[in-house]
CSV table of C-alpha atoms in Angstrom, one decimal:
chain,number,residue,atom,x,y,z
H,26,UNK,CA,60.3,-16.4,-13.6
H,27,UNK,CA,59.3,-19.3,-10.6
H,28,UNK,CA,58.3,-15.7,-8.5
H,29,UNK,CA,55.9,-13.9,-11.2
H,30,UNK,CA,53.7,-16.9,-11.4
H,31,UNK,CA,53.5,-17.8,-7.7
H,32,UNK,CA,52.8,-14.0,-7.5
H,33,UNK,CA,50.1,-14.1,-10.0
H,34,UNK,CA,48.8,-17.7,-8.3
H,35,UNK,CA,48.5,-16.4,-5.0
H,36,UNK,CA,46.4,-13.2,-6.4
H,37,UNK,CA,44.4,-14.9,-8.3
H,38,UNK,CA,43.3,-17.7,-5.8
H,39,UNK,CA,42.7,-14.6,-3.6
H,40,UNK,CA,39.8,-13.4,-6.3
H,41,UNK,CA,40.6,-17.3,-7.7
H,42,UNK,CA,47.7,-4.3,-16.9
H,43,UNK,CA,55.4,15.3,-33.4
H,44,UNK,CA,52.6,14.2,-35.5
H,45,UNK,CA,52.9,12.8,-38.8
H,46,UNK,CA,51.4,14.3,-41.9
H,47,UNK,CA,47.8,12.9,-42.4
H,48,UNK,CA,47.9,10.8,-46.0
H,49,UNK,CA,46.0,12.7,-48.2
H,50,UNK,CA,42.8,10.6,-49.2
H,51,UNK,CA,42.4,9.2,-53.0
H,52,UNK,CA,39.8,11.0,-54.5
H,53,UNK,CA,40.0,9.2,-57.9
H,54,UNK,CA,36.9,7.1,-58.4
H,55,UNK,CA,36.6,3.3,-58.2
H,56,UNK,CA,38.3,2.2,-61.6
H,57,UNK,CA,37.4,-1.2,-63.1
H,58,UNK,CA,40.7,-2.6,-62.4
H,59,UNK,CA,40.1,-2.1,-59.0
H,60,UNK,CA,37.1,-3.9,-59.0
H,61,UNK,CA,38.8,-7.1,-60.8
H,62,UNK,CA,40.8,-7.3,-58.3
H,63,UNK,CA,38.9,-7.3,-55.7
H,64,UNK,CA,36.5,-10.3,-56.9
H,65,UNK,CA,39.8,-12.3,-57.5
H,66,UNK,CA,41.4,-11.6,-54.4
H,67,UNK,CA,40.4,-14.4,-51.8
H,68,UNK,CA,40.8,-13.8,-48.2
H,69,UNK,CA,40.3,-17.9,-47.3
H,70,UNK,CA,43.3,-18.6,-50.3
H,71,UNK,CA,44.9,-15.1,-48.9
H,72,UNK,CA,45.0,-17.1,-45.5
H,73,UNK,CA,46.6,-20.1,-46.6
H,74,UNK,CA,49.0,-18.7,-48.9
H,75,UNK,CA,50.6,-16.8,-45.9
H,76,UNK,CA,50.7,-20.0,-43.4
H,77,UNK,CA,52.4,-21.8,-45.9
H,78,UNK,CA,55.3,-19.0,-46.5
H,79,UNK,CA,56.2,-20.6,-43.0
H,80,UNK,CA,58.8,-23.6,-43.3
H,81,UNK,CA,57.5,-27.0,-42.3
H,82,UNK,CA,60.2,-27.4,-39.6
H,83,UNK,CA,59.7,-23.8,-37.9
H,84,UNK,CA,55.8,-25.2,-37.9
H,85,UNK,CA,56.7,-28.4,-36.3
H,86,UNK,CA,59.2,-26.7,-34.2
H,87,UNK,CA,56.7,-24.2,-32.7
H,88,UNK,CA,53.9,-27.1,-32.6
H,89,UNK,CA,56.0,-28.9,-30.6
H,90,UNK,CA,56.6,-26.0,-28.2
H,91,UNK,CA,52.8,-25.3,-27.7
H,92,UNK,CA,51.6,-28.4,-27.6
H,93,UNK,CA,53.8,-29.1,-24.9
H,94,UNK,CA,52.3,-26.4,-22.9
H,95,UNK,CA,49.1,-28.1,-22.8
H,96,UNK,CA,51.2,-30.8,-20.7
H,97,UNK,CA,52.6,-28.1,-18.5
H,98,UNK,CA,49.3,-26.8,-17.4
H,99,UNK,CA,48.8,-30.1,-16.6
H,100,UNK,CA,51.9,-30.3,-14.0
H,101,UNK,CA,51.8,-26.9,-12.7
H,102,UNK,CA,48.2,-28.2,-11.5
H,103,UNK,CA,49.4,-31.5,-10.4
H,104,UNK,CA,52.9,-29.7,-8.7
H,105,UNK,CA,50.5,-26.8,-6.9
H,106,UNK,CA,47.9,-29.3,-5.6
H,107,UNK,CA,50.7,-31.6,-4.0
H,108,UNK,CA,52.7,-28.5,-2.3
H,109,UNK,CA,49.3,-27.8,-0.8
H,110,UNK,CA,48.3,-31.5,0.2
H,111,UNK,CA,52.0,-31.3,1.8
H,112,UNK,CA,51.8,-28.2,4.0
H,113,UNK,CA,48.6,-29.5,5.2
H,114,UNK,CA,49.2,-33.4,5.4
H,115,UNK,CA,52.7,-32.4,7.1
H,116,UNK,CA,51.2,-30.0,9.4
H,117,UNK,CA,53.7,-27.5,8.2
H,118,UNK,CA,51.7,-24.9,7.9
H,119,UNK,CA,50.5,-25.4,11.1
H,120,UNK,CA,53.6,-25.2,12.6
H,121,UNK,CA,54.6,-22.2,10.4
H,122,UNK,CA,51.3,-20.5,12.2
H,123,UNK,CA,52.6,-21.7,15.5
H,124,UNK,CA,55.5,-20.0,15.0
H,125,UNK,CA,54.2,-16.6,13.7
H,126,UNK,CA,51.8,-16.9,17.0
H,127,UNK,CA,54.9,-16.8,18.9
H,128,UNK,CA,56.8,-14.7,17.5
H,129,UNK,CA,53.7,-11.4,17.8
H,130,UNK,CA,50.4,-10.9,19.4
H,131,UNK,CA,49.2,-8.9,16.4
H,132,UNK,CA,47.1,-11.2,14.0
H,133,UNK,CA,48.0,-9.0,11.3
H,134,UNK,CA,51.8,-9.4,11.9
H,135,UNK,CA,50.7,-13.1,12.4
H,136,UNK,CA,49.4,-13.4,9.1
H,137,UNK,CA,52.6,-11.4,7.7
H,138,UNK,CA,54.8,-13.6,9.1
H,139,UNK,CA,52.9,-16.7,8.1
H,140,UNK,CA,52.7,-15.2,4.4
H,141,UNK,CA,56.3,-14.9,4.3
H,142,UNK,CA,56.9,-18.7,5.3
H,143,UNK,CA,54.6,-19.8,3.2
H,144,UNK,CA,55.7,-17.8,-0.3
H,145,UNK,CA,59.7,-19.0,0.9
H,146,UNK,CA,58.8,-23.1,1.2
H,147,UNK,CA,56.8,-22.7,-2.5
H,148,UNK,CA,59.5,-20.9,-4.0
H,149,UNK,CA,61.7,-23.6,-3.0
H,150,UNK,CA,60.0,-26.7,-3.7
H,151,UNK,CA,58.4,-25.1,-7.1
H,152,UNK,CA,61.4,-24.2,-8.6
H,153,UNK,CA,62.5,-27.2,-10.2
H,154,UNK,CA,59.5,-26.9,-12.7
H,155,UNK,CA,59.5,-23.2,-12.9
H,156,UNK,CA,63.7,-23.6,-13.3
H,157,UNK,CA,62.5,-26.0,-16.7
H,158,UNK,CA,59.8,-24.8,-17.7
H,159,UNK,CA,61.4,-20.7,-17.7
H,160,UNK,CA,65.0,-21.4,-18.3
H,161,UNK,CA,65.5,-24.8,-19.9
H,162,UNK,CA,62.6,-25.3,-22.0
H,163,UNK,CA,62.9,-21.6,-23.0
H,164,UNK,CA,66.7,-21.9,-23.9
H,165,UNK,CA,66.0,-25.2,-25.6
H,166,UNK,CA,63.6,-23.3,-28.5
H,167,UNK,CA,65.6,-20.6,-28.8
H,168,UNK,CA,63.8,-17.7,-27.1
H,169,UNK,CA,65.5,-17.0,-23.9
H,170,UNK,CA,68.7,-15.0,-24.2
H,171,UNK,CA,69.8,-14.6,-20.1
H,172,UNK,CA,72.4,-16.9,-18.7
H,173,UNK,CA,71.9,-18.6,-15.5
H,174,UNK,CA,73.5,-15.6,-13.2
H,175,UNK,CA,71.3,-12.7,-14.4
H,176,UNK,CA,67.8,-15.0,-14.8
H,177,UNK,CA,68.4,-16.4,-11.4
H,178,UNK,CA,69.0,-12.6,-9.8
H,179,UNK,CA,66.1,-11.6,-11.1
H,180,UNK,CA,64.3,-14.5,-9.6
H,181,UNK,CA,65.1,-13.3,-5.9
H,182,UNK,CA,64.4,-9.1,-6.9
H,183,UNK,CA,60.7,-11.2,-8.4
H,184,UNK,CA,60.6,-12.9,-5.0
H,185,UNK,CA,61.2,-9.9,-3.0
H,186,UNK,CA,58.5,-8.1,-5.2
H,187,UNK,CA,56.0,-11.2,-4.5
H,188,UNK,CA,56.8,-11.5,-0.9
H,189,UNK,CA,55.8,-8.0,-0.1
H,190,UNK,CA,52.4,-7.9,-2.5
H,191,UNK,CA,51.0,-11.6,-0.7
H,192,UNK,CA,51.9,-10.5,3.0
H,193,UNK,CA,49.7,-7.1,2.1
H,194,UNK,CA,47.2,-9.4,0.3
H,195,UNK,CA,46.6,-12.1,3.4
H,196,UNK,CA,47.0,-9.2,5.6
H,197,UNK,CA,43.4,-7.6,4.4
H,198,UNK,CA,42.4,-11.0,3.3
H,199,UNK,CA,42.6,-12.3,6.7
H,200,UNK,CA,41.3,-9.2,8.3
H,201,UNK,CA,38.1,-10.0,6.3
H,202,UNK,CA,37.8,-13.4,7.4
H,203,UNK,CA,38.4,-12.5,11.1
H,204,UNK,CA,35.8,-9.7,10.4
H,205,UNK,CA,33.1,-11.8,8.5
H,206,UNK,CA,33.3,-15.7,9.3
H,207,UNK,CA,30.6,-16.4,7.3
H,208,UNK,CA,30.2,-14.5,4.9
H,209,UNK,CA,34.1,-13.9,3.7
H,210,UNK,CA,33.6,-15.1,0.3
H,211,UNK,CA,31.5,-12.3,-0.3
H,212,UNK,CA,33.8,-9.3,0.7
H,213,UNK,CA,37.0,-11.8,-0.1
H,214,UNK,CA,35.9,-11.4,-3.6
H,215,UNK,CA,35.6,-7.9,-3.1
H,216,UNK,CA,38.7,-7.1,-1.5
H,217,UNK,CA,40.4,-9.4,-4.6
H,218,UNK,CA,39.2,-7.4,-6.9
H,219,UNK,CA,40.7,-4.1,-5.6
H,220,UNK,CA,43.2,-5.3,-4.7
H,221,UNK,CA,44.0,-6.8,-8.2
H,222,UNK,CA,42.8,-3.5,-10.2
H,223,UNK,CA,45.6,-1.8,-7.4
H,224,UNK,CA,47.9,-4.3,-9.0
H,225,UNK,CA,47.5,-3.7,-12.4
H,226,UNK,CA,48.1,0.1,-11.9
H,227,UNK,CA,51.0,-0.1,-9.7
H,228,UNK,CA,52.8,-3.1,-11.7
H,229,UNK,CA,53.5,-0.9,-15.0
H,230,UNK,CA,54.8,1.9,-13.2
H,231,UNK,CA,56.7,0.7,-10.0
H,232,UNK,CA,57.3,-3.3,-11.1
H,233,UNK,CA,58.1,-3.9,-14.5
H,234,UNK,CA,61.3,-1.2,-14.3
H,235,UNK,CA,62.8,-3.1,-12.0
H,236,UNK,CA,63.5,-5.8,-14.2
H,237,UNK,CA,64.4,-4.0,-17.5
H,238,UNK,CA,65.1,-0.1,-18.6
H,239,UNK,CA,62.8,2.2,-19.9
H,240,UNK,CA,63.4,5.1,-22.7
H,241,UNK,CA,62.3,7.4,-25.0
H,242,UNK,CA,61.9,5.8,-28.5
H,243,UNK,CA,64.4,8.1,-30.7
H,244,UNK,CA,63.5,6.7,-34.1
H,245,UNK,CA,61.4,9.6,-35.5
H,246,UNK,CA,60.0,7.6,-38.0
H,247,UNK,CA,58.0,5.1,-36.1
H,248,UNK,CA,57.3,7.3,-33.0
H,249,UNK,CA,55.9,9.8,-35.0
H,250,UNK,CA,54.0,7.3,-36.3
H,251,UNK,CA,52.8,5.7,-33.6
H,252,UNK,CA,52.1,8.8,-31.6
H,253,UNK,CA,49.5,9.9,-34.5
H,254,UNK,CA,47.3,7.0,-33.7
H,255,UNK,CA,47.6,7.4,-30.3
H,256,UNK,CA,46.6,10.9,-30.9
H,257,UNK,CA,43.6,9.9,-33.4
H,258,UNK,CA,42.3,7.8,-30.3
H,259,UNK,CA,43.2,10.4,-28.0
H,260,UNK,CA,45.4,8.5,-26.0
H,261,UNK,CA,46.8,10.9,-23.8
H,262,UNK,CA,50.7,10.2,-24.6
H,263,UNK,CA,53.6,12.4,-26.0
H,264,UNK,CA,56.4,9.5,-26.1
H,265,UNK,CA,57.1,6.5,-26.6
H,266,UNK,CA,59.3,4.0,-24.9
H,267,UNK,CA,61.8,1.4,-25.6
H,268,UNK,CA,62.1,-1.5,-23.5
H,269,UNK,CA,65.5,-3.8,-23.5
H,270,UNK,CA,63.6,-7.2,-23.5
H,271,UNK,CA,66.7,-8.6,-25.9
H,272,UNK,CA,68.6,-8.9,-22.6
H,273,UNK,CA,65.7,-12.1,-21.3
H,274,UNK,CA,63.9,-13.0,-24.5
H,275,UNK,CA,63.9,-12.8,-28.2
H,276,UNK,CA,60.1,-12.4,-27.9
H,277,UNK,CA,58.4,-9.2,-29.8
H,278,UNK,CA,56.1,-7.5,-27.6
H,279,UNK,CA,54.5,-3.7,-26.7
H,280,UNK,CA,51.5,-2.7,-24.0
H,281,UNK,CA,49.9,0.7,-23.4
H,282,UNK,CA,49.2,1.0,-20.0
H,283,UNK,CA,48.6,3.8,-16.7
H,284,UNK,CA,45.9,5.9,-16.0
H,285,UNK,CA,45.3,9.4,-13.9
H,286,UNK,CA,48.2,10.9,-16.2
H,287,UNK,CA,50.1,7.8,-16.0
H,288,UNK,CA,49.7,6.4,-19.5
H,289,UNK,CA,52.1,5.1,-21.6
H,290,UNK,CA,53.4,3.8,-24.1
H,291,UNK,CA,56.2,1.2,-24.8
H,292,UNK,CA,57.4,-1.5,-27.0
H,293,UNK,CA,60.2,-3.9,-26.5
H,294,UNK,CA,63.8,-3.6,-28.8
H,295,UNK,CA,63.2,-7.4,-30.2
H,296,UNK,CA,59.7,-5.6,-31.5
H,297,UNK,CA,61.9,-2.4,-33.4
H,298,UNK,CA,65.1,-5.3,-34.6
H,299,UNK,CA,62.6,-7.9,-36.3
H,300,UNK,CA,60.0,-6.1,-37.2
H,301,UNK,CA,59.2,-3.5,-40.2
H,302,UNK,CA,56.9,0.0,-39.9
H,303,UNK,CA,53.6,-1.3,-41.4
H,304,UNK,CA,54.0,-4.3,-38.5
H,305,UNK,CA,54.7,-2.1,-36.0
H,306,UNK,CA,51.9,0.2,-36.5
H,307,UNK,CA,49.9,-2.5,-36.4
H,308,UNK,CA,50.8,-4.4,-32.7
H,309,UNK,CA,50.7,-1.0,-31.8
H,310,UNK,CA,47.2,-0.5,-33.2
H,311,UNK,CA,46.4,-3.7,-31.1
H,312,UNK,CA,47.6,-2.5,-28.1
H,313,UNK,CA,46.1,1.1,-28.1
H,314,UNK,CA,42.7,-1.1,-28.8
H,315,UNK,CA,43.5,-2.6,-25.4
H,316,UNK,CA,43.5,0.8,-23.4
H,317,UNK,CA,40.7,2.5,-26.0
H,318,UNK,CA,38.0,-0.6,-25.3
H,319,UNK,CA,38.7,-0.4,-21.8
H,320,UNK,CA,39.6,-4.0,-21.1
H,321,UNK,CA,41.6,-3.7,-18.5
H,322,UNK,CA,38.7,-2.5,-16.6
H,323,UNK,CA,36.7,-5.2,-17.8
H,324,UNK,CA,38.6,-8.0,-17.5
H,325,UNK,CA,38.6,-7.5,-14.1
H,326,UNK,CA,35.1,-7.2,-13.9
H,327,UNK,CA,35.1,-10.9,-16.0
H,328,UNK,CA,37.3,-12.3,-13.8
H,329,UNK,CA,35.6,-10.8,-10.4
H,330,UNK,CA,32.5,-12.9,-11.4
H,331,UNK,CA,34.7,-15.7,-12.2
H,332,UNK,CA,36.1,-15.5,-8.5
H,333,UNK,CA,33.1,-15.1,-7.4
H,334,UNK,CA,31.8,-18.4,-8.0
H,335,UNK,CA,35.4,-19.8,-7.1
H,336,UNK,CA,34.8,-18.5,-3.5
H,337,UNK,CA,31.5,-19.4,-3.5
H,338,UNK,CA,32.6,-23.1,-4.3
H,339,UNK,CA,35.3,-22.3,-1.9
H,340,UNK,CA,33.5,-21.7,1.1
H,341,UNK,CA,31.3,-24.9,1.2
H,342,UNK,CA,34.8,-27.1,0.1
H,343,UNK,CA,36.9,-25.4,2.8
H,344,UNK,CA,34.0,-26.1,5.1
H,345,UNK,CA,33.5,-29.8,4.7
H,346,UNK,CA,37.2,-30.6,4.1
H,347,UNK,CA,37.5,-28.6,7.7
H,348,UNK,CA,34.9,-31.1,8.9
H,349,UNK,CA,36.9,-34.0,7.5
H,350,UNK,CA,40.1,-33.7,8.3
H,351,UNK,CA,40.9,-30.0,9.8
H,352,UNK,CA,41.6,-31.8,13.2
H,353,UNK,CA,44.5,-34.1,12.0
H,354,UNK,CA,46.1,-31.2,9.7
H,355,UNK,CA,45.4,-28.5,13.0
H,356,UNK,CA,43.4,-26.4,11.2
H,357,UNK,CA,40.9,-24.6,13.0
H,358,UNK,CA,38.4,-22.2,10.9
H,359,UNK,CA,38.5,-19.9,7.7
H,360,UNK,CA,40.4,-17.1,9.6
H,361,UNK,CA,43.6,-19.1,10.4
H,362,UNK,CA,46.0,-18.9,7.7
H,363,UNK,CA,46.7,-22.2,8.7
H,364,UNK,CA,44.5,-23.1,6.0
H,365,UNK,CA,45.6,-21.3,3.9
H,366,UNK,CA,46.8,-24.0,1.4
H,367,UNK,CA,43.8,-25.7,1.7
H,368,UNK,CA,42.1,-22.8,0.0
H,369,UNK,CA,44.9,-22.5,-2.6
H,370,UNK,CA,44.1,-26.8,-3.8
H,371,UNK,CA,40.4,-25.4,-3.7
H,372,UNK,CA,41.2,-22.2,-6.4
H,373,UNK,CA,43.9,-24.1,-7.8
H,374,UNK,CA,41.7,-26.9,-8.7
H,375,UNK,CA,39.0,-24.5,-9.9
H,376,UNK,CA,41.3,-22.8,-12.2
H,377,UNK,CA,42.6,-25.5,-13.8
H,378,UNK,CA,38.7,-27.3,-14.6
H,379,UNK,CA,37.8,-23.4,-16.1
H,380,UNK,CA,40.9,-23.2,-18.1
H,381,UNK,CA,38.8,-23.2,-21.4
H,382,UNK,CA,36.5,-20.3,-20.0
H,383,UNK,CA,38.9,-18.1,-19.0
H,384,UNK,CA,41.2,-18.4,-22.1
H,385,UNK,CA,38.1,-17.5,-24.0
H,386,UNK,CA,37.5,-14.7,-21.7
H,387,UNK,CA,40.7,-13.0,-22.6
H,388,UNK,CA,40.5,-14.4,-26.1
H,389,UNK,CA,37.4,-12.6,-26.8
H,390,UNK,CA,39.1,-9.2,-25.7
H,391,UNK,CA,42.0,-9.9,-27.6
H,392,UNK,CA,40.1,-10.4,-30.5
H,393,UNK,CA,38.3,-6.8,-30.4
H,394,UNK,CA,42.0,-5.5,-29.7
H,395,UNK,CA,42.6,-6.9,-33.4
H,396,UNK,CA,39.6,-5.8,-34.9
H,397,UNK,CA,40.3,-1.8,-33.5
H,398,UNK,CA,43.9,-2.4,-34.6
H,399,UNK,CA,43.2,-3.6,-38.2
H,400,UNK,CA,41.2,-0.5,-38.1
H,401,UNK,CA,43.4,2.0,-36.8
H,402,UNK,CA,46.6,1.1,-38.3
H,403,UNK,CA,45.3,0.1,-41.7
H,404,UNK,CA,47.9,-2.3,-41.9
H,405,UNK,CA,46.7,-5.9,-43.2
H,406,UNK,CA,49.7,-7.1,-44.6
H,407,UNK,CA,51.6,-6.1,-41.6
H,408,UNK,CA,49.3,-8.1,-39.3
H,409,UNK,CA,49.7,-10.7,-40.8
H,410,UNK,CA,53.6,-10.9,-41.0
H,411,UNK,CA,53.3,-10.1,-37.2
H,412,UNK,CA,50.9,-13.2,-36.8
H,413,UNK,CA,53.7,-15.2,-38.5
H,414,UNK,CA,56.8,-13.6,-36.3
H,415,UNK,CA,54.1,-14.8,-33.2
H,416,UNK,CA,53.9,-18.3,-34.2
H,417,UNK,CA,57.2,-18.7,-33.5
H,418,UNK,CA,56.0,-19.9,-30.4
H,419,UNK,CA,51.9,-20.1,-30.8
H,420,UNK,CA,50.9,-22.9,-32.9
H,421,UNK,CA,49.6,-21.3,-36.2
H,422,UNK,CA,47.1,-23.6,-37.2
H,423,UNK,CA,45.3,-25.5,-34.3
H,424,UNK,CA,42.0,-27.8,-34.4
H,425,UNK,CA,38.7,-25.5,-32.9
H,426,UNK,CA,39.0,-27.7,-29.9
H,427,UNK,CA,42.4,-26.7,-29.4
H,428,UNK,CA,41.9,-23.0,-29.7
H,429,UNK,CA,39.0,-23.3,-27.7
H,430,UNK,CA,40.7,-25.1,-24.6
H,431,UNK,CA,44.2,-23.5,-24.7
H,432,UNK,CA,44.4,-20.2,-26.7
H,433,UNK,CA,44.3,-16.9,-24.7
H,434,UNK,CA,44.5,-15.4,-28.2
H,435,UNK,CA,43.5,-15.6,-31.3
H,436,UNK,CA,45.9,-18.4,-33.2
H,437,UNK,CA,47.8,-17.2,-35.9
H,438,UNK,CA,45.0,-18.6,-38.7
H,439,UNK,CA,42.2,-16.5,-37.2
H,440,UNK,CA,43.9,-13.5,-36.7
H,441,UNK,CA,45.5,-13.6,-40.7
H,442,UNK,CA,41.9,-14.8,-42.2
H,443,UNK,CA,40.4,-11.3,-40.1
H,444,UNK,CA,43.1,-9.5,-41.9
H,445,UNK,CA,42.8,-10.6,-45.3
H,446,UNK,CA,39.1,-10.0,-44.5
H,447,UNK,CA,39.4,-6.7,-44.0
H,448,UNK,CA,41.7,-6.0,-47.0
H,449,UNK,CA,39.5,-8.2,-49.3
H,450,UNK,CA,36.6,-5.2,-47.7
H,451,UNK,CA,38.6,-2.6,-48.8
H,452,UNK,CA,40.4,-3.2,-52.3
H,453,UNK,CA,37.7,-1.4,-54.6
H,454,UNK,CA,38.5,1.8,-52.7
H,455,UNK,CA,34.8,2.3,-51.7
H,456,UNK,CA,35.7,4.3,-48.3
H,457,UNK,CA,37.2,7.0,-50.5
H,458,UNK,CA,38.4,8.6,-46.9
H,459,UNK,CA,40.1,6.3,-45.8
H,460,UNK,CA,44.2,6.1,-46.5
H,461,UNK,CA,46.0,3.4,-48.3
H,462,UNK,CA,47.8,0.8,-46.3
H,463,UNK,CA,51.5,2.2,-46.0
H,464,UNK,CA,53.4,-0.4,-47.5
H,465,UNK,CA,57.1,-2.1,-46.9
């Protein structure tokens, strides 16, 4: 949706979410059979064998859908840096703080007013990308399912949503700057981050229901299930629930999120419709490894350093652009939101150049998710079929250059080798605690 992004822009630029039965163990020893097998099986041929189950026109078809958002990182860059370069060349946002000075004598106000301005004119003039690249291009492959009527409503209830987390965002971001001239990239970076951790708690619980329904999973079978890992990792849960995600997207997903007797879990319908038990359990596994490892915490730990050194780099930009050309665009100091899309080109710009680091950032966490959930759901075969579903729309097979540069997860190839790894680990049997695999 053309809000959610600007939403997450404008955040970021600021610092830059009943039991079942336990399987009784196999207590018969390791038989020679079992052994054979396991020195024929090969996890590398293992690998292959699965990628190439996929069709050679689904592969070029979801290629072609990746690859092209290499280009679209590209234009969102290119589109953001010119909407800035605008409001300041124009004087627009000048005359948008002009206006907010006239309309209240409170700087706060001031700022809210500017805030809403200013999230109003991006909305406008970024739609046409966001309206292709989140409607058009997503109809065009085959994974949207909303008309234009309901996607376009939920634009404005998005916009709404964004327009009322910025203004509070500048507010205290502008306070800060008022407060501490010189050094504002300092607390700026620590106001971010807080307010970004607040944003991540609030969003599962107050945001993302007002955009689809919620409900208690009914299926006894897979909750059950699902609820026994959560319970073996002490996830404090008793339900599950089902999100209606068929309504926007056929995309599969699930999350595990909350905290201070908020957590939860849920999993989309498109997850339950295309996807069997063993490759439930094991998205599911994924996910819990998500909330067990903590990374929601760390990532924004990660990414506070990372904006840390983007306000850094910030401060001594804003000031020697101010020097150049602050009088002709009428801006007059870090605490007039005036500026304010000056320091959006800055962390825009700074973004986009560390687009390799921070995909590997979340990479890397993604990657431990897998490793906990190949663990915990025992399910190797199902992670792999999952990895397949998911390259639908992630290329399966990219170059290490690729993966490096664009993925923010595993591809499809590394996260199928670590499965057949791990089953290749465990055919002889040697962990004589641990459960089979449940099977199809």
């Amino acid at each position: 949706m053309f809000s959610r992004p600007i939403f997450i822009g404008l955040l970021c630029c600021l610092i830059s979410l009943r039991p079942v039965q336990a399987q009784e163990s196999s207590s018969a020893p390791v038989t020679s059979t079992k052994i054979e097998v396991a020195k024929s099986f090969d996890p590398v041929e293992a690998t292959k064998a699965w990628l190439n189950t996929v069709p050679a026109n689904k592969r070029a078809k979801s290629d072609a859908y990746f690859e092209g958002g290499y280009w679209l990182i590209l234009w969102n860059f290119l589109v953001g840096a010119a909407i800035a370069i605008l409001l300041l060349v124009s004087k627009w946002s000048a005359r948008l703080r002009n206006f907010a000075e006239c309309a209240m004598n409170s700087k706060s106000i001031q700022v809210a007013i500017y805030t809403v301005g200013y999230v109003l004119i991006i909305a406008v003039l970024s739609f046409p990308l966001a309206f292709y690249q989140l409607f058009l291009r997503e109809h065009q492959y085959g994974f949207a399912t909303q008309t234009f009527g309901p996607w376009f409503v939920e634009q404005l209830i998005g916009l709404v949503v964004v327009l009322i987390a910025s203004s509070i965002a500048l507010v205290v971001f502008y306070w800060v700057c008022r407060r501490a001239p010189k050094s504002w990239w300092l607390w700026g970076t620590l106001v971010a981050v807080v307010l970004s951790f607040i944003g991540n708690f609030i969003a599962p619980i107050y945001v993302e229901p007002l955009f689809n329904t919620y409900k208690p999973l009914t299926d006894t079978k897979i909750r059950d299930s699902i609820l026994a890992m959560a319970q073996a990792n002490q996830i404090p849960v008793k339900q599950v629930l089902e999100v209606d995600a068929s309504r926007q997207t056929t995309r599969v997903s699930a999350n595990v999120a909350g905290m201070l007797g908020t957590t939860r879990i849920a999993l989309n319908d498109n997850l339950l419709k295309q996807c069997t038990l063993p490759e439930i359990r094991a998205v599911m596994a994924h996910e819990m490894g998500h909330y067990v490892l903590n990374h929601g915490a760390k990532l924004t730990i990660y990414f506070g350093i990372m904006a840390l050194f983007g306000f850094g780099i910030a401060s001594v930009a804003f000031d020697w652009a101010l020097r150049q050309w602050g009088q002709r665009w009428d801006v007059r100091g870090i605490a007039d939101p005036a500026g304010f899309p000056l320091l959006m080109l800055i962390f825009i710009t700074f973004a986009f150049l560390m687009t390799p680091v921070l995909n590997s950032i979340t990479r890397i966490t993604e990657r431990e998710a897998d490793q906990f959930g190949i663990n915990t759901s025992r399910e190797p075969d199902g992670a792999a079929k999952v990895a397949l579903k998911l390259g639908a729309y992630r290329k399966l097979d990219p170059t290490p250059l690729e993966e490096f540069i664009f993925y923010d997860h595993p591809s499809g190839r590394a996260r199928i080798q670590m499965a057949m790894d791990w089953k290749a680990a465990h055919l002889p049997a040697g962990n004589l605690d641990a459960p089979e695999p449940a099977t199809d």
